[in-house]
PDB file of C-alpha atoms in Angstrom:
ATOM      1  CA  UNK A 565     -40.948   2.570 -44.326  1.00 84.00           C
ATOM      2  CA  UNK A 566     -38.024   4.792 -46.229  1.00 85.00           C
ATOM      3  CA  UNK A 567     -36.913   8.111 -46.505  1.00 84.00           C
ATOM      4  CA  UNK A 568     -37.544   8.880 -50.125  1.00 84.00           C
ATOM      5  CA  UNK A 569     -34.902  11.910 -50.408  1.00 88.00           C
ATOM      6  CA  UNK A 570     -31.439   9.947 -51.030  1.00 89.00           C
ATOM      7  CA  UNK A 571     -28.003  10.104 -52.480  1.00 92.00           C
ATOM      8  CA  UNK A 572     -27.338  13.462 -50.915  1.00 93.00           C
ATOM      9  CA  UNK A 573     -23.692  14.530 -50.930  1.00 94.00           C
ATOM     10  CA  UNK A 574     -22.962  14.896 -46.874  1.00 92.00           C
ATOM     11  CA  UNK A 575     -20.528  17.478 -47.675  1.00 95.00           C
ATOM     12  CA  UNK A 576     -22.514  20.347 -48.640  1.00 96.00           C
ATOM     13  CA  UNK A 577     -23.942  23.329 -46.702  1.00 97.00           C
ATOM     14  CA  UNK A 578     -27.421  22.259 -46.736  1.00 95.00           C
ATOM     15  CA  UNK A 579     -26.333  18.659 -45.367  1.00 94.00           C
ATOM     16  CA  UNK A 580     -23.168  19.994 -43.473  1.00 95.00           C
ATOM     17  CA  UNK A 581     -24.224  22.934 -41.788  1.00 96.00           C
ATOM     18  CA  UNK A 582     -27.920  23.683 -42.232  1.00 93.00           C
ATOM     19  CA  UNK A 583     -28.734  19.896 -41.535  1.00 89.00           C
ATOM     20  CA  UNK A 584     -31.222  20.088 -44.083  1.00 87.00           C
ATOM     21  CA  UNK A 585     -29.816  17.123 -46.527  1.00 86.00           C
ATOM     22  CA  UNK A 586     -33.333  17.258 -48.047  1.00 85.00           C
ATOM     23  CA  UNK A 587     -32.297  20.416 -50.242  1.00 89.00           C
ATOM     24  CA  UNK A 588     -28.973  18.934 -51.289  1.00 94.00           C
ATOM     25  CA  UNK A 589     -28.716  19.842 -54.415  1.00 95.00           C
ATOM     26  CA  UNK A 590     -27.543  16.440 -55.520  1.00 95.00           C
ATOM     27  CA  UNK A 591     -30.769  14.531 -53.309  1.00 94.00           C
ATOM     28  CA  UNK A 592     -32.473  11.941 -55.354  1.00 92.00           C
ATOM     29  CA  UNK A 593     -36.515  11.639 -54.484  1.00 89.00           C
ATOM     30  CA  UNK A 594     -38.351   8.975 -55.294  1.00 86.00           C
ATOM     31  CA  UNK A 595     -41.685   9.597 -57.084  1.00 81.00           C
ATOM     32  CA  UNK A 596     -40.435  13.419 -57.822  1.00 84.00           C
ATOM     33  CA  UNK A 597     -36.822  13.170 -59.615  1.00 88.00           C
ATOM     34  CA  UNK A 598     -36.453  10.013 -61.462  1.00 86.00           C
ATOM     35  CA  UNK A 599     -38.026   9.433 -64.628  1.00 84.00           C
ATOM     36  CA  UNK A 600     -40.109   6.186 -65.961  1.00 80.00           C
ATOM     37  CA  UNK A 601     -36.690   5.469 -68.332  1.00 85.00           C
ATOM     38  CA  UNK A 602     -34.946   4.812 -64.505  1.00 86.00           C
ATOM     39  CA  UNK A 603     -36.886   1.835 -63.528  1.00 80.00           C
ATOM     40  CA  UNK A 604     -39.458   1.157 -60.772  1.00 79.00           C
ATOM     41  CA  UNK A 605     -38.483   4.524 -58.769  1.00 82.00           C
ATOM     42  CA  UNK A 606     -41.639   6.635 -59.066  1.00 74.00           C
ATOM     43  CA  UNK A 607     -44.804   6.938 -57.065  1.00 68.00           C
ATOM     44  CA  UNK A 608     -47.973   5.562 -57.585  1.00 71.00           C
ATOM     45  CA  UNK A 609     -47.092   1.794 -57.823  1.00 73.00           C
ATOM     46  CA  UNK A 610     -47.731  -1.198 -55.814  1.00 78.00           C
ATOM     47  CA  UNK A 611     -44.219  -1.920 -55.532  1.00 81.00           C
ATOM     48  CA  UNK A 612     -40.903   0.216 -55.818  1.00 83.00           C
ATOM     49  CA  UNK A 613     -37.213  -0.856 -55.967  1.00 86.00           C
ATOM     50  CA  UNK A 614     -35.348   0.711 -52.875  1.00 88.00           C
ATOM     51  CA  UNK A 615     -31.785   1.402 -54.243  1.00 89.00           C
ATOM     52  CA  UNK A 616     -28.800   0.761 -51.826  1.00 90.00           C
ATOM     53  CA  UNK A 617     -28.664   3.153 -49.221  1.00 87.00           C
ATOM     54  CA  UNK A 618     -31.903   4.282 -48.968  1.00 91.00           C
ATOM     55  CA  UNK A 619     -32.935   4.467 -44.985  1.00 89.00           C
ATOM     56  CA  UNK A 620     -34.925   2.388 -43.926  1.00 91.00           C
ATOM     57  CA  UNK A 621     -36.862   2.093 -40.420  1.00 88.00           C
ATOM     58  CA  UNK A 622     -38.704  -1.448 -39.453  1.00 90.00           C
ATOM     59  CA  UNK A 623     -42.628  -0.992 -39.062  1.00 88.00           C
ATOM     60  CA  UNK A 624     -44.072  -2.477 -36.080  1.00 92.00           C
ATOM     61  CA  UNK A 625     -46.832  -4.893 -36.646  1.00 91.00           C
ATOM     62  CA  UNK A 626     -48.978  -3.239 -34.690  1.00 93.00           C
ATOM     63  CA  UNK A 627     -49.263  -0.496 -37.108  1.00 88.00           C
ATOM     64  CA  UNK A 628     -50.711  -1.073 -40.219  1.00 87.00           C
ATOM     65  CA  UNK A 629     -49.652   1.128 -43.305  1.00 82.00           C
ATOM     66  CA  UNK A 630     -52.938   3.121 -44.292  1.00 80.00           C
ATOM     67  CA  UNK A 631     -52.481   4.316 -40.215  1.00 79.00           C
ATOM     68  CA  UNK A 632     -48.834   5.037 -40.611  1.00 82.00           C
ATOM     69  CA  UNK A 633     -48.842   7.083 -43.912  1.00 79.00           C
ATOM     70  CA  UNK A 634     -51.374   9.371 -42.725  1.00 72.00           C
ATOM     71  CA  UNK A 635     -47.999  11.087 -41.369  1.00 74.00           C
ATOM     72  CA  UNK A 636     -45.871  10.205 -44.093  1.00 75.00           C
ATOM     73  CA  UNK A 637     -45.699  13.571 -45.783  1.00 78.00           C
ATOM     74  CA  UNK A 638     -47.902  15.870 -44.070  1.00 85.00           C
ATOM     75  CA  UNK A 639     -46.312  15.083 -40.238  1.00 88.00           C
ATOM     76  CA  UNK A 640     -43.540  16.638 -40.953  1.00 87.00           C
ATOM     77  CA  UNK A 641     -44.738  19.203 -43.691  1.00 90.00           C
ATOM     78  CA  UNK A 642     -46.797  20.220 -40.302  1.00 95.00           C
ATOM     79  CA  UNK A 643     -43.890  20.000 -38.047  1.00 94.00           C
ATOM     80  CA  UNK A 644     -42.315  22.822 -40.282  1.00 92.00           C
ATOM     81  CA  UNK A 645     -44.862  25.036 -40.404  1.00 96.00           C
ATOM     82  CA  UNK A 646     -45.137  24.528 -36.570  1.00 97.00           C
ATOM     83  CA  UNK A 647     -41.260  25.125 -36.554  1.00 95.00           C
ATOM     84  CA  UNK A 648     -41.649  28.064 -38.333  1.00 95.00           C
ATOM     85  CA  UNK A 649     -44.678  29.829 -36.255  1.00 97.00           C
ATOM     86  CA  UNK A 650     -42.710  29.689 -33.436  1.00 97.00           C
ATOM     87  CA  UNK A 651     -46.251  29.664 -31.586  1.00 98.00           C
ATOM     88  CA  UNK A 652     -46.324  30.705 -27.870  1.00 96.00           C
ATOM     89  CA  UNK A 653     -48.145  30.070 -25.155  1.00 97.00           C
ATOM     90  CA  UNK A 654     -51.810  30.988 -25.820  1.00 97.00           C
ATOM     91  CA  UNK A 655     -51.501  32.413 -29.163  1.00 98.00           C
ATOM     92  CA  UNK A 656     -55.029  32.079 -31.434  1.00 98.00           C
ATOM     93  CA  UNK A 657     -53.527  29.981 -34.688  1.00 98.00           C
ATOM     94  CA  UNK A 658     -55.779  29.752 -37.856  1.00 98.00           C
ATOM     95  CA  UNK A 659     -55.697  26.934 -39.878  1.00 98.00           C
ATOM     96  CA  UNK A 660     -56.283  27.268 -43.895  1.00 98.00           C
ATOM     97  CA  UNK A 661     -56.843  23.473 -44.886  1.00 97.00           C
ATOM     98  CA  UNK A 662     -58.464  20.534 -43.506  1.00 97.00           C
ATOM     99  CA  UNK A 663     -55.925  18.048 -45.432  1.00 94.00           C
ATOM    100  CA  UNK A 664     -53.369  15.810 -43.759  1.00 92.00           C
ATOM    101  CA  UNK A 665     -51.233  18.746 -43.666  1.00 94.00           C
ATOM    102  CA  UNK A 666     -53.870  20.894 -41.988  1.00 97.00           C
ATOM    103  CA  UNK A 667     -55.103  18.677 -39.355  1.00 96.00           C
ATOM    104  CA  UNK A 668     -51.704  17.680 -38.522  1.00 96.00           C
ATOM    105  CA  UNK A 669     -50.857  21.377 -38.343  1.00 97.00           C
ATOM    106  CA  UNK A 670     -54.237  21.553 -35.930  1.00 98.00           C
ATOM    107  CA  UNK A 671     -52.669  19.211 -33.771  1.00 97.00           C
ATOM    108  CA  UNK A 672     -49.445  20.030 -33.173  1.00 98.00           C
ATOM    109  CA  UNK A 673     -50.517  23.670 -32.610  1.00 98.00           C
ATOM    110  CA  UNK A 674     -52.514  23.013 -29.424  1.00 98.00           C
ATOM    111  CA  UNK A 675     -49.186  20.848 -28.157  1.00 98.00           C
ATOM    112  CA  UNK A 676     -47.087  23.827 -28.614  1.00 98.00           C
ATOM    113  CA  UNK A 677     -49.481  26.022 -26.657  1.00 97.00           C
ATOM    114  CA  UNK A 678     -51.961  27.677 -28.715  1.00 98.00           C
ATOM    115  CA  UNK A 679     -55.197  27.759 -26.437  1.00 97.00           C
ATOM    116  CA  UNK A 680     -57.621  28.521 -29.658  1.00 98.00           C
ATOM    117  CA  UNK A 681     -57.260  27.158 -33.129  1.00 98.00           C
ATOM    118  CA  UNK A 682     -59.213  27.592 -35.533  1.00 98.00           C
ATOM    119  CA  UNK A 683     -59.375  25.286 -38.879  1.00 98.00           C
ATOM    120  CA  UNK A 684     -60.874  26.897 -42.544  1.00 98.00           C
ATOM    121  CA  UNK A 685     -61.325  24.114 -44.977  1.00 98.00           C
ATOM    122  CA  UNK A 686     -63.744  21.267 -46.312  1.00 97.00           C
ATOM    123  CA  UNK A 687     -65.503  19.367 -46.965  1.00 97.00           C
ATOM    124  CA  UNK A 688     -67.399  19.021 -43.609  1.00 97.00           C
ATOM    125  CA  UNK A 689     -66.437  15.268 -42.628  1.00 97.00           C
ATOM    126  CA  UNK A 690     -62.829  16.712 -42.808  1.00 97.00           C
ATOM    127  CA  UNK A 691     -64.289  19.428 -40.407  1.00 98.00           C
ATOM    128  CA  UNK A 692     -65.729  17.036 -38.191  1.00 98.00           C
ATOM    129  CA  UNK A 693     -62.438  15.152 -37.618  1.00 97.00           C
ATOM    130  CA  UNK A 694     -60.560  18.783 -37.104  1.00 98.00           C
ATOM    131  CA  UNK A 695     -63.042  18.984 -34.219  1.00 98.00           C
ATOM    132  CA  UNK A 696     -62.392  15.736 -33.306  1.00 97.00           C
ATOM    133  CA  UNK A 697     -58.702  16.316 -32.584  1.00 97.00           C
ATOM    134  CA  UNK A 698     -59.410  19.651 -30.895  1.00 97.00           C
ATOM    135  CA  UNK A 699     -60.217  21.963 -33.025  1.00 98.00           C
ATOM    136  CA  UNK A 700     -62.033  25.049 -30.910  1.00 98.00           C
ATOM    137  CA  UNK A 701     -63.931  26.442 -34.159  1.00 98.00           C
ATOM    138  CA  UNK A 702     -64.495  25.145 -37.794  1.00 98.00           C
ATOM    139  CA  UNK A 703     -65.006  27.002 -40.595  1.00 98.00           C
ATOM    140  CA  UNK A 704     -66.345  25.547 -44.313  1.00 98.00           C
ATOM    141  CA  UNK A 705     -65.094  27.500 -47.303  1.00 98.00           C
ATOM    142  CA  UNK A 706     -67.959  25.120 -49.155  1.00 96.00           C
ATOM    143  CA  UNK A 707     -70.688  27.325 -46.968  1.00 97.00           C
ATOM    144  CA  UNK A 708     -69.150  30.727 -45.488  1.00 97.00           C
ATOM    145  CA  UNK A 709     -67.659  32.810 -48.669  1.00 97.00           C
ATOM    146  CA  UNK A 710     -63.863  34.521 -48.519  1.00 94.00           C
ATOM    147  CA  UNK A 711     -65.019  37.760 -46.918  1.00 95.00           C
ATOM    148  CA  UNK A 712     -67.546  36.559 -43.899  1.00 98.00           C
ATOM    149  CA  UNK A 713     -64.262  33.727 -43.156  1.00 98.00           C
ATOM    150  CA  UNK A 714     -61.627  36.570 -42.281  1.00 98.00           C
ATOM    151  CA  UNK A 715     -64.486  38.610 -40.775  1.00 98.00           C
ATOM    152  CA  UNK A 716     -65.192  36.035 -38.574  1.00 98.00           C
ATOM    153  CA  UNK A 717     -61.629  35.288 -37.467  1.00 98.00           C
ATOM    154  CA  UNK A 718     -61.346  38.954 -36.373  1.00 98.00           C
ATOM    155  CA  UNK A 719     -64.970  38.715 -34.526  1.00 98.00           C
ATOM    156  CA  UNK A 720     -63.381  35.432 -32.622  1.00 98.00           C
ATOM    157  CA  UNK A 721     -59.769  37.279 -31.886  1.00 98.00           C
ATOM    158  CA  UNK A 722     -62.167  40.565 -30.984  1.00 97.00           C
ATOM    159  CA  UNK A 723     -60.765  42.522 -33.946  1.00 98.00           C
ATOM    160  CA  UNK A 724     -57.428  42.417 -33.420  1.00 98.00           C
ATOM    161  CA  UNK A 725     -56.600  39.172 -35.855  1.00 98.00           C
ATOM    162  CA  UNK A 726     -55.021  35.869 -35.185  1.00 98.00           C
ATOM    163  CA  UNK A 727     -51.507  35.665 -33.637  1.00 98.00           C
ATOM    164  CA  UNK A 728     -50.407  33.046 -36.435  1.00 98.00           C
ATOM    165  CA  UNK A 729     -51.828  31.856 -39.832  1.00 98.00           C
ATOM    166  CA  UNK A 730     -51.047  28.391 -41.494  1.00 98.00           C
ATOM    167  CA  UNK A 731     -51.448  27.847 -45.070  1.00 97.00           C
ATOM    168  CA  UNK A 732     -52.096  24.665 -45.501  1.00 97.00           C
ATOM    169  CA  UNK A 733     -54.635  24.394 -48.605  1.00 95.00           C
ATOM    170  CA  UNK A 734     -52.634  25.005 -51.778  1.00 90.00           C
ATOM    171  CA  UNK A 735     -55.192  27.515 -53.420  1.00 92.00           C
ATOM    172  CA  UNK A 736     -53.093  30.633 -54.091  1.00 91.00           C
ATOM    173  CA  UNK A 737     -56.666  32.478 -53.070  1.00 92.00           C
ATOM    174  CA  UNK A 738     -56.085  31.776 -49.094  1.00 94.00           C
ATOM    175  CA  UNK A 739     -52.982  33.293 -49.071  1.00 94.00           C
ATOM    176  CA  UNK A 740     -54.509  36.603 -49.341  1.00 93.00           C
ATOM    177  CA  UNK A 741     -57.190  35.571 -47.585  1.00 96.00           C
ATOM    178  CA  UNK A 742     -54.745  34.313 -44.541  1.00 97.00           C
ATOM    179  CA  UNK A 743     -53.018  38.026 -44.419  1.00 96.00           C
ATOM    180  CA  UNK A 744     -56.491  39.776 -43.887  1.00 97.00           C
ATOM    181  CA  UNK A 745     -56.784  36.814 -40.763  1.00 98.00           C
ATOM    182  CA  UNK A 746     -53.423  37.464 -39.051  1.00 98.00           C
ATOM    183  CA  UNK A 747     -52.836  40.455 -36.266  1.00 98.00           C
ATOM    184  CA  UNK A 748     -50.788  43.030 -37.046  1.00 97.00           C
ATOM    185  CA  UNK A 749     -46.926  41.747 -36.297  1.00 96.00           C
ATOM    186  CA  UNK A 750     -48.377  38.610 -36.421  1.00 97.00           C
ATOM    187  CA  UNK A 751     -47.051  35.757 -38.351  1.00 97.00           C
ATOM    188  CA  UNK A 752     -47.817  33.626 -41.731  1.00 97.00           C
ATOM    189  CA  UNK A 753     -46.471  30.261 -42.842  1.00 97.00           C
ATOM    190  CA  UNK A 754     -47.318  29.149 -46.080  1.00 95.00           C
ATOM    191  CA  UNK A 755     -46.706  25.825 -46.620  1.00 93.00           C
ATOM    192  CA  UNK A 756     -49.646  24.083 -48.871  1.00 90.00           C
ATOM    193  CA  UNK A 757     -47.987  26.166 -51.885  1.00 79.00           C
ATOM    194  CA  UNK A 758     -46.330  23.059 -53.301  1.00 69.00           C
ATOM    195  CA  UNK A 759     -47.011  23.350 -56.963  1.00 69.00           C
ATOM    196  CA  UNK A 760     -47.818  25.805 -59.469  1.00 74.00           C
ATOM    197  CA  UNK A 761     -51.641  26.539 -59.107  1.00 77.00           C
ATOM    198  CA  UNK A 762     -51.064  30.291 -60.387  1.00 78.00           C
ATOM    199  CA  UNK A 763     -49.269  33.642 -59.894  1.00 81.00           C
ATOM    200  CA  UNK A 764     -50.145  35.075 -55.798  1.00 82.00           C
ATOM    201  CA  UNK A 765     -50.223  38.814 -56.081  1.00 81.00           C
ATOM    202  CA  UNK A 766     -49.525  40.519 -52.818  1.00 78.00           C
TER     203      UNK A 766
END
């Protein structure tokens, strides 16, 4: 596999300091900021042309790819959020999205100590594998409308509202949604707001 962010500077604050080379402003990403005119550097292809430089990190056999890229964006879109959340020991964490993102995000929250987490998504087989990696509750937005969702997170948390919220759908509607879910001085990390679905207002 490769890192797809390349050609950052190194010298910069966001590789130098922050050690966050991904926002350099000179980073190259393959399938976001090349064009077709550059050659075989996009997504979506069979086969892609890995310019000098570009890290790369030896698979073992043992893993085949459809297993592997099941991480390869949303493992550590999920480690961020989890970063973020700065979750403590048996903190309630909701869960808005059932996507690779969101079950990741389901995951990782119980390993950094949540003791309930609960996962708001669809459609139901993706529910059924949020339970199957330990999800305590499921909830289907395709079955349970905006309103009954946030009143049942306060029923579960007995009114008071969960201690963190993950946004991990991309529909500008949870967010919204999400603040009506978290406690009061609790905390919300949005990260499924990749691209421009639509104005949020607060």
């Amino acid at each position: 596999t490769f890192l797809d962010v390349h050609e950052t500077c190194g010298h910069c604050w966001f590789c130098t300091v922050a050690k966050a080379s991904t926002r350099c402003p000179h980073r190259r990403v393959y399938g976001i900021t090349y064009s077709a005119q550059e050659g075989l550097l996009g997504g979506w292809s069979q086969m892609i042309y890995l310019k000098p430089g570009v890290k790369v990190v030896p698979l073992p056999e043992s893993v085949p790819p459809e297993r592997f890229i099941g991480a390869g964006c949303g493992l550590p879109t999920a480690v961020h959020a989890i970063e973020r959340a700065e979750i403590m020991l048996g903190d309630t964490v909701v869960v808005q999205g059932s996507g690779p993102v969101g079950l990741t995000a389901a995951i990782l929250a119980q390993l950094s100590g949540a003791t309930e987490v609960i996962v708001i998504g669809g459609p139901s087989n993706r529910l059924q594998e949020a339970t199957r990696v330990g999800a305590d509750v499921t909830i289907n937005i395709d079955e349970v409308p905006p309103q009954e969702r946030v009143a049942r997170v306060l029923e579960l948390t007995h009114g008071r509202g969960a201690d963190i919220v993950i946004e991990a759908s991309g529909n500008p509607k949870a967010v919204n949604e999400g603040f009506g879910m978290a406690r009061d001085a609790g905390r919300y990390v949005i990260v499924g707001q990749y691209t421009d679905l639509g104005n949020i207002q607060f």
